[in-house]
CSV table of C-alpha atoms in Angstrom, one decimal:
chain,number,residue,atom,x,y,z
A,1,MET,CA,4.7,65.6,149.1
A,2,THR,CA,3.4,62.2,149.8
A,3,THR,CA,0.2,61.2,148.0
A,4,LEU,CA,-2.1,59.2,150.3
A,5,LEU,CA,-3.9,56.1,149.0
A,6,PRO,CA,-7.7,55.4,149.4
A,7,ASP,CA,-6.9,53.5,152.6
A,8,GLU,CA,-5.3,56.6,153.8
A,9,CYS,CA,-8.5,58.5,152.9
A,10,ARG,CA,-10.3,56.3,155.4
A,11,SER,CA,-7.6,57.1,158.0
A,12,ALA,CA,-8.0,60.8,157.1
A,13,ARG,CA,-11.8,60.6,157.6
A,14,ARG,CA,-11.3,59.0,161.1
A,15,ALA,CA,-8.8,61.8,161.8
A,16,LEU,CA,-11.4,64.4,160.9
A,17,LEU,CA,-13.8,63.0,163.5
A,18,THR,CA,-11.0,62.9,166.1
A,19,ARG,CA,-10.1,66.5,165.2
A,20,ALA,CA,-13.7,67.5,166.0
A,21,ASP,CA,-13.0,66.3,169.5
A,22,GLY,CA,-10.1,68.7,169.6
A,23,ASP,CA,-7.5,66.1,170.5
A,24,LEU,CA,-5.9,65.1,167.3
A,25,PRO,CA,-2.1,64.9,167.9
A,26,ALA,CA,0.0,67.4,166.0
A,27,ALA,CA,1.8,64.9,163.8
A,28,GLU,CA,-1.6,63.4,162.7
A,29,ALA,CA,-3.0,66.9,162.2
A,30,ALA,CA,-0.1,67.7,159.9
A,31,ALA,CA,-0.6,64.5,157.9
A,32,LEU,CA,-4.3,65.2,157.6
A,33,ALA,CA,-3.6,68.7,156.4
A,34,ARG,CA,-1.3,67.4,153.7
A,35,HIS,CA,-3.9,64.8,152.7
A,36,LEU,CA,-6.7,67.4,152.5
A,37,ALA,CA,-4.6,69.6,150.3
A,38,ALA,CA,-4.2,66.7,147.9
A,39,CYS,CA,-7.7,65.0,148.1
A,40,ALA,CA,-10.7,67.0,146.9
A,41,SER,CA,-13.1,64.4,148.1
A,42,CYS,CA,-11.8,64.4,151.7
A,43,ARG,CA,-11.5,68.2,151.6
A,44,ALA,CA,-15.2,68.4,150.7
A,45,ARG,CA,-16.0,66.0,153.5
A,46,ALA,CA,-13.9,68.0,156.0
A,47,GLU,CA,-15.7,71.2,155.0
A,48,SER,CA,-19.1,69.6,155.3
A,49,LEU,CA,-18.2,68.1,158.8
A,50,ASP,CA,-16.7,71.3,160.1
A,51,ALA,CA,-19.7,73.4,158.9
A,52,THR,CA,-22.2,70.9,160.4
A,53,ILE,CA,-20.4,70.9,163.8
A,54,ALA,CA,-20.1,74.7,163.8
A,55,ALA,CA,-23.9,75.0,163.1
A,56,LEU,CA,-24.6,72.5,165.8
A,57,ARG,CA,-22.5,74.4,168.3
A,58,GLY,CA,-24.5,77.5,167.3
A,59,LEU,CA,-27.8,76.1,168.4
A,60,PRO,CA,-29.3,77.7,171.4
A,61,PRO,CA,-28.8,75.7,174.6
A,62,ALA,CA,-31.9,77.2,176.2
A,63,LEU,CA,-35.5,77.9,175.2
A,64,PRO,CA,-37.9,80.0,177.3
A,65,PHE,CA,-39.8,77.7,179.6
A,66,PRO,CA,-43.5,78.8,179.5
A,67,ASP,CA,-44.6,80.9,182.5
A,68,ASP,CA,-47.7,78.9,183.2
A,69,ALA,CA,-45.6,75.7,183.3
A,70,LEU,CA,-43.3,77.4,185.8
A,71,GLU,CA,-46.4,78.4,187.9
A,72,SER,CA,-47.4,74.7,187.9
A,73,VAL,CA,-43.9,73.8,189.2
A,74,TRP,CA,-44.2,76.3,192.1
A,75,ASP,CA,-47.7,74.9,192.9
A,76,ARG,CA,-46.3,71.4,193.1
A,77,THR,CA,-43.2,72.4,195.1
A,78,LEU,CA,-42.8,75.5,197.2
A,79,ARG,CA,-46.5,76.2,197.5
A,80,ALA,CA,-47.4,72.6,198.4
A,81,ALA,CA,-44.5,72.4,200.9
A,82,PRO,CA,-45.5,71.3,204.4
A,83,ALA,CA,-44.1,74.5,205.7
A,84,GLU,CA,-46.0,77.6,206.9
A,85,GLY,CA,-49.4,76.7,205.6
A,86,ALA,CA,-49.7,73.1,206.8
A,87,THR,CA,-48.1,74.0,210.1
A,88,VAL,CA,-50.5,76.7,210.6
A,89,VAL,CA,-53.5,74.5,210.0
A,90,ARG,CA,-52.1,71.7,212.3
A,91,LEU,CA,-51.5,74.2,215.1
A,92,ALA,CA,-55.0,75.6,214.8
A,93,ASP,CA,-56.7,72.2,214.8
A,94,ARG,CA,-54.7,71.3,217.8
A,95,ALA,CA,-55.8,74.4,219.6
A,96,VAL,CA,-59.5,73.6,218.8
A,97,ASP,CA,-59.2,70.0,220.1
A,98,GLY,CA,-57.4,71.2,223.2
A,99,ALA,CA,-60.0,73.8,224.1
A,100,ALA,CA,-62.7,71.2,223.9
A,101,ARG,CA,-60.9,68.7,226.0
A,102,SER,CA,-59.6,70.9,228.8
A,103,PRO,CA,-61.5,74.2,229.4
A,104,ARG,CA,-59.1,75.2,232.2
A,105,ARG,CA,-56.1,75.1,229.9
A,106,ALA,CA,-57.9,76.6,227.0
A,107,THR,CA,-56.8,80.2,227.7
A,108,TRP,CA,-53.1,79.7,227.7
A,109,ARG,CA,-53.2,77.0,225.1
A,110,LEU,CA,-55.1,79.3,222.7
A,111,ALA,CA,-52.9,82.2,223.5
A,112,LEU,CA,-49.8,80.1,222.8
A,113,ALA,CA,-51.4,78.7,219.6
A,114,ALA,CA,-52.4,82.0,218.4
A,115,ALA,CA,-49.0,83.4,218.9
A,116,ALA,CA,-47.4,80.5,217.1
A,117,LEU,CA,-49.8,80.7,214.3
A,118,LEU,CA,-49.3,84.4,213.8
A,119,ALA,CA,-45.5,84.0,214.0
A,120,ALA,CA,-45.6,81.1,211.6
A,121,VAL,CA,-47.7,83.0,209.1
A,122,LEU,CA,-46.6,86.6,209.5
A,123,GLY,CA,-42.9,86.0,209.9
A,124,PRO,CA,-42.1,84.3,206.6
A,125,TRP,CA,-44.8,86.4,204.9
A,126,LEU,CA,-43.3,89.7,206.1
A,127,ALA,CA,-39.8,88.4,205.3
A,128,PHE,CA,-40.9,87.3,201.9
A,129,ARG,CA,-42.7,90.6,201.3
A,130,ALA,CA,-39.6,92.6,202.3
A,131,ARG,CA,-37.1,90.7,200.1
A,132,ASP,CA,-35.7,93.0,197.5
A,133,ASP,CA,-36.0,90.8,194.4
A,134,GLY,CA,-37.3,93.6,192.2
A,135,ARG,CA,-40.9,92.4,192.0
A,136,PHE,CA,-41.9,94.3,195.0
A,137,ALA,CA,-40.1,97.5,194.2
A,138,GLY,CA,-42.4,100.5,194.0
A,139,PRO,CA,-43.7,103.5,195.9
A,140,PRO,CA,-44.4,102.9,199.6
A,141,GLY,CA,-48.0,102.8,200.9
A,142,PRO,CA,-50.1,101.6,198.0
A,143,GLN,CA,-53.8,102.5,198.1
A,144,PRO,CA,-56.1,99.8,199.5
A,145,ALA,CA,-58.0,99.4,196.3
A,146,THR,CA,-54.8,98.5,194.5
A,147,VAL,CA,-53.4,96.2,197.1
A,148,ALA,CA,-55.3,93.1,196.1
A,149,ALA,CA,-54.5,93.5,192.4
A,150,ALA,CA,-50.9,94.0,193.2
A,151,LEU,CA,-50.5,90.9,195.3
A,152,THR,CA,-48.4,88.1,193.9
A,153,PRO,CA,-49.8,84.5,194.1
A,154,GLU,CA,-47.5,83.8,197.1
A,155,GLU,CA,-48.9,86.8,198.9
A,156,ARG,CA,-52.5,85.9,198.1
A,157,ARG,CA,-51.8,82.4,199.4
A,158,ALA,CA,-50.3,83.8,202.6
A,159,ALA,CA,-53.3,86.1,203.1
A,160,ALA,CA,-55.7,83.2,202.6
A,161,GLU,CA,-53.7,81.1,205.2
A,162,LEU,CA,-53.9,84.0,207.6
A,163,ARG,CA,-57.7,84.2,207.1
A,164,LEU,CA,-58.0,80.5,207.8
A,165,VAL,CA,-55.9,80.8,211.0
A,166,LEU,CA,-58.1,83.6,212.3
A,167,GLN,CA,-61.3,81.6,211.5
A,168,LEU,CA,-59.9,78.5,213.3
A,169,THR,CA,-58.8,80.6,216.3
A,170,ASP,CA,-62.2,82.2,216.5
A,171,ARG,CA,-63.8,78.7,216.5
A,172,ALA,CA,-61.5,77.6,219.3
A,173,LEU,CA,-62.3,80.6,221.4
A,174,GLN,CA,-66.1,80.1,221.0
A,175,ARG,CA,-65.7,76.4,222.0
A,176,SER,CA,-63.6,77.5,225.0
A,177,GLN,CA,-66.2,80.0,226.1
A,178,ARG,CA,-69.0,77.5,225.7
A,179,ALA,CA,-67.1,74.9,227.7
A,180,ALA,CA,-66.3,77.4,230.5
A,181,VAL,CA,-70.0,78.4,230.8
A,182,ASP,CA,-71.0,74.8,230.9
A,183,GLY,CA,-68.5,74.2,233.7
A,184,VAL,CA,-70.0,77.1,235.8
A,185,LEU,CA,-73.5,75.9,235.2
A,186,ARG,CA,-72.7,72.3,236.0
A,187,ARG,CA,-70.7,72.9,239.2
A,188,GLY,CA,-72.5,76.0,240.7
A,189,VAL,CA,-75.8,76.8,239.1
A,190,ASP,CA,-77.3,73.4,238.4
A,191,PRO,CA,-76.8,72.0,242.0
A,192,ALA,CA,-78.4,75.2,243.4
A,193,LEU,CA,-81.3,74.9,241.0
A,194,ARG,CA,-81.9,71.3,241.9
A,195,ARG,CA,-82.4,72.2,245.5
A,196,ILE,CA,-85.6,74.0,244.5
A,197,PRO,CA,-88.3,71.3,244.1
A,198,LEU,CA,-90.1,73.1,241.3
A,199,LEU,CA,-87.1,73.3,239.2
A,200,ARG,CA,-85.4,70.0,240.0
A,201,GLU,CA,-87.2,68.2,237.1
A,202,ILE,CA,-86.3,70.8,234.5
A,203,VAL,CA,-82.6,71.2,235.2
A,204,PRO,CA,-80.8,69.5,232.3
A,205,ASP,CA,-78.2,66.8,232.7
A,206,ARG,CA,-75.0,68.3,231.2
A,207,PRO,CA,-72.4,66.0,229.7
A,208,THR,CA,-69.3,65.8,231.9
A,209,PRO,CA,-66.1,66.5,229.9
A,210,ARG,CA,-63.1,64.2,230.5
A,211,GLY,CA,-61.2,66.9,232.4
A,212,ALA,CA,-64.1,67.6,234.8
A,213,ALA,CA,-64.6,63.9,235.5
A,214,VAL,CA,-61.0,63.6,236.5
A,215,GLU,CA,-61.3,66.5,238.8
A,216,ALA,CA,-64.6,65.1,240.3
A,217,ALA,CA,-62.8,61.8,241.0
A,218,ARG,CA,-60.1,63.6,243.1
B,1,MET,CA,-31.1,72.3,199.5
B,2,GLU,CA,-33.2,75.0,201.1
B,3,ALA,CA,-36.3,76.4,199.5
B,4,GLU,CA,-34.6,79.6,198.4
B,5,ALA,CA,-31.7,77.7,196.8
B,6,TYR,CA,-34.2,75.5,195.0
B,7,ARG,CA,-36.1,78.6,193.7
B,8,GLN,CA,-32.8,80.1,192.5
B,9,ALA,CA,-31.8,76.8,190.8
B,10,VAL,CA,-35.1,76.5,189.0
B,11,LEU,CA,-35.0,80.1,187.8
B,12,GLU,CA,-31.4,79.6,186.5
B,13,LEU,CA,-31.8,76.2,184.9
B,14,LYS,CA,-35.4,75.9,183.7
B,15,ASP,CA,-34.8,77.3,180.2
B,16,ARG,CA,-31.7,75.1,179.7
B,17,VAL,CA,-33.5,72.0,180.8
B,18,PHE,CA,-36.4,72.9,178.6
B,19,GLY,CA,-34.1,73.6,175.6
B,20,TYR,CA,-32.4,70.2,176.0
B,21,ALA,CA,-35.7,68.3,176.3
B,22,ALA,CA,-37.2,70.1,173.3
B,23,GLN,CA,-34.2,69.4,171.2
B,24,LEU,CA,-34.1,65.8,172.2
B,25,LEU,CA,-37.8,65.0,172.1
B,26,ARG,CA,-38.5,67.3,169.1
B,27,ASP,CA,-41.9,68.0,170.8
B,28,ARG,CA,-42.4,71.1,172.9
B,29,GLU,CA,-45.4,69.8,174.7
B,30,GLU,CA,-43.6,66.7,175.8
B,31,ALA,CA,-40.6,68.8,176.7
B,32,ARG,CA,-42.7,71.0,178.9
B,33,ASP,CA,-44.0,68.0,180.8
B,34,VAL,CA,-40.6,66.5,181.1
B,35,THR,CA,-39.1,69.8,182.4
B,36,GLN,CA,-41.9,70.2,184.9
B,37,GLU,CA,-41.4,66.7,186.1
B,38,ALA,CA,-37.6,67.1,186.4
B,39,LEU,CA,-38.0,70.4,188.4
B,40,VAL,CA,-40.5,68.8,190.7
B,41,ARG,CA,-38.2,65.8,191.3
B,42,LEU,CA,-35.4,68.2,192.2
B,43,TRP,CA,-37.6,69.5,195.0
B,44,GLU,CA,-38.5,66.0,196.1
B,45,HIS,CA,-34.9,65.0,196.2
B,46,ARG,CA,-33.6,68.3,197.6
B,47,ALA,CA,-32.1,66.5,200.6
B,48,ALA,CA,-29.9,64.4,198.3
B,49,VAL,CA,-28.9,67.4,196.1
B,50,ALA,CA,-27.7,69.5,199.0
B,51,ASP,CA,-25.1,71.4,197.0
B,52,PRO,CA,-26.8,73.9,194.7
B,53,ALA,CA,-23.9,73.5,192.2
B,54,ALA,CA,-24.9,69.8,191.8
B,55,ALA,CA,-28.4,70.9,190.7
B,56,LYS,CA,-27.5,71.4,187.0
B,57,PRO,CA,-26.0,68.0,186.3
B,58,TRP,CA,-28.7,66.4,188.4
B,59,LEU,CA,-31.5,68.2,186.5
B,60,LEU,CA,-30.0,67.4,183.1
B,61,ARG,CA,-29.5,63.8,184.0
B,62,THR,CA,-33.1,63.5,185.3
B,63,ALA,CA,-34.5,65.3,182.2
B,64,HIS,CA,-32.4,63.1,180.0
B,65,ASN,CA,-33.7,59.9,181.6
B,66,LEU,CA,-37.3,61.2,181.4
B,67,CYS,CA,-36.8,62.0,177.7
B,68,ILE,CA,-35.4,58.5,177.1
B,69,ASP,CA,-38.5,57.0,178.8
B,70,ARG,CA,-40.7,59.1,176.6
B,71,LEU,CA,-38.9,58.0,173.4
B,72,ARG,CA,-39.2,54.4,174.5
B,73,GLN,CA,-42.9,54.9,175.1
B,74,ARG,CA,-43.2,56.4,171.6
B,75,ARG,CA,-41.4,53.4,170.1
B,76,ALA,CA,-43.6,51.0,172.1
B,77,ARG,CA,-46.8,52.7,170.9
B,78,GLY,CA,-45.5,53.1,167.4
B,79,THR,CA,-47.3,56.3,167.1
B,80,ALA,CA,-44.4,58.4,165.9
B,81,SER,CA,-41.1,58.0,164.3
B,82,LEU,CA,-38.2,58.5,166.7
B,83,ASP,CA,-35.9,60.1,164.1
B,84,ASP,CA,-37.9,62.1,161.7
B,85,VAL,CA,-40.1,64.7,163.3
B,86,ALA,CA,-40.6,67.9,161.4
B,87,GLU,CA,-40.9,70.4,164.2
B,88,PRO,CA,-37.7,72.4,164.6
B,89,ALA,CA,-36.4,72.4,168.1
B,90,ALA,CA,-34.9,75.8,168.2
B,91,ASP,CA,-36.7,79.1,168.4
B,92,PRO,CA,-36.6,80.4,164.8
B,93,GLY,CA,-36.0,84.0,166.0
B,94,TRP,CA,-33.2,83.3,168.3
B,95,SER,CA,-30.4,84.8,166.2
B,96,PRO,CA,-31.7,87.0,163.4
B,97,ASP,CA,-28.3,88.6,162.7
B,98,ARG,CA,-26.7,85.5,161.2
B,99,PRO,CA,-26.3,85.4,157.4
B,100,ALA,CA,-28.9,83.6,155.4
B,101,ASP,CA,-26.7,80.7,154.4
B,102,ALA,CA,-25.7,80.1,158.0
B,103,ARG,CA,-29.4,80.1,158.9
B,104,ALA,CA,-30.1,77.6,156.2
B,105,LEU,CA,-27.4,75.3,157.4
B,106,ARG,CA,-28.6,75.6,161.0
B,107,THR,CA,-32.1,74.6,159.8
B,108,GLU,CA,-30.7,71.6,158.0
B,109,VAL,CA,-28.7,70.6,161.1
B,110,GLU,CA,-31.9,70.9,163.2
B,111,ARG,CA,-33.8,68.7,160.8
B,112,ALA,CA,-30.9,66.3,160.5
B,113,LEU,CA,-30.8,66.0,164.3
B,114,GLY,CA,-34.4,64.7,164.1
B,115,ARG,CA,-33.3,62.0,161.7
B,116,ILE,CA,-30.5,60.4,163.7
B,117,PRO,CA,-31.0,58.0,166.6
B,118,PRO,CA,-32.0,59.6,169.9
B,119,ARG,CA,-28.9,58.4,171.6
B,120,ASP,CA,-26.7,60.1,169.0
B,121,ARG,CA,-28.8,63.2,169.2
B,122,ALA,CA,-28.5,63.3,173.0
B,123,LEU,CA,-24.8,62.9,172.9
B,124,LEU,CA,-24.3,65.6,170.3
B,125,LEU,CA,-26.6,68.0,172.1
B,126,LEU,CA,-25.0,67.5,175.5
B,127,ARG,CA,-21.5,67.7,174.1
B,128,GLU,CA,-21.7,70.3,171.4
B,129,VAL,CA,-24.7,72.5,172.4
B,130,HIS,CA,-24.6,72.2,176.2
B,131,GLY,CA,-20.8,71.9,176.5
B,132,HIS,CA,-20.6,68.9,178.8
B,133,SER,CA,-17.3,67.3,179.5
B,134,TYR,CA,-16.4,63.8,178.4
B,135,GLU,CA,-16.4,62.8,182.1
B,136,GLU,CA,-19.9,64.1,182.6
B,137,LEU,CA,-21.1,62.4,179.5
B,138,ALA,CA,-19.4,59.2,180.4
B,139,ALA,CA,-21.2,59.2,183.7
B,140,LEU,CA,-24.5,60.0,182.0
B,141,VAL,CA,-24.4,57.2,179.5
B,142,ASP,CA,-22.5,54.9,181.9
B,143,ALA,CA,-19.7,54.1,179.4
B,144,PRO,CA,-15.9,54.5,179.4
B,145,ILE,CA,-14.5,57.6,177.9
B,146,GLY,CA,-13.0,55.7,175.0
B,147,THR,CA,-16.4,54.2,174.1
B,148,LEU,CA,-18.0,57.5,174.5
B,149,LYS,CA,-15.6,59.1,172.0
B,150,SER,CA,-16.4,56.4,169.5
B,151,LEU,CA,-20.1,57.0,170.0
B,152,LEU,CA,-19.6,60.7,169.5
B,153,HIS,CA,-17.5,60.1,166.3
B,154,ARG,CA,-20.3,58.0,164.9
B,155,ALA,CA,-22.9,60.5,165.9
B,156,ARG,CA,-21.1,63.4,164.2
B,157,ALA,CA,-20.6,61.3,161.0
B,158,ARG,CA,-24.3,60.4,161.0
B,159,LEU,CA,-25.3,64.0,161.5
B,160,ARG,CA,-23.1,65.2,158.6
B,161,ARG,CA,-24.5,62.4,156.4
B,162,GLU,CA,-28.1,63.5,157.2
B,163,VAL,CA,-27.2,67.1,156.4
B,164,GLU,CA,-25.9,66.0,153.1
B,165,ARG,CA,-29.0,64.0,152.4
B,166,LEU,CA,-31.2,66.9,153.2
B,167,ARG,CA,-29.2,69.0,150.7
B,168,MET,CA,-29.6,66.4,148.1
B,169,GLU,CA,-33.4,66.3,148.7
B,170,ARG,CA,-33.7,70.1,148.2
């Protein structure tokens, strides 16, 4: 057996590190084994290195990410996405503005908006609710008192969005009705009242909306 | 990447990203912030990470870079040592079935990890704990594979030396 010199100890220690990579050539591995058999110092180093690397490889690659931190991630991503919620609000606002500008078109515009709003909210919500991911598993038909407590944060958010949609739609309808009544008064009732001398002075001047002005100009 | 794919990727990878950040930063609060930031950035860049399979390397690279930024900020503030933080990174109860001597060695390795330079620590964690290939690591540290192997050799040698020092200090 060949006895390695201290220079060869240095070579052996480099070989130990290469061996840790798993790509030490067979001939060098054999030479290293021979050296370790003969050199107590290098053998101790090899044992220390192997044990250290083995312990390192036994460390857990994952640690449980805290639930509240994950909730914060959902708040900043999926829940904040310009998807259902924001679309719903934009559609509702557009419906309100449209009703105020053009009373004639308010009915079909509102109907269209309401349908879009309900589809935008209820579709994904129902699909989400029906997805079988285990969290929603349970007996069908929960009691009303238990529904609110059983809702997930996503469901509560969807419900809140639905409430907002209904409020905005109600506002749009009220504005539309008011605009329609104003139009009837302006075009039919007010001119008739102004023909009566006693009432001429007390009939109010009603502001003419943009749509009515265009029609009057025709 | 669609919303559902994003949700699945987060659920699958959050613990791994958090584990890496905690081991590298040696501070769970900072690791929590970094993990949150990386997960949010994945959402913001979901168009660029179209393939869900690319989410894992993308997330680890992002978390790694965020950790390095944090370590540089620490160094600039001079408020904490980079290499000698006492908090163990791993959950102490993660493997109760191991023999006592193996647990002691693992504890020493965890402490020794905190005493080597962050770049060495990152390389060892990514290679030995998270099982990344040399190619993935080379891309991460932007170095040729030969250089990367030299860096890993040095990191292993430093870790072994620190473990021995800790034993001497006992």
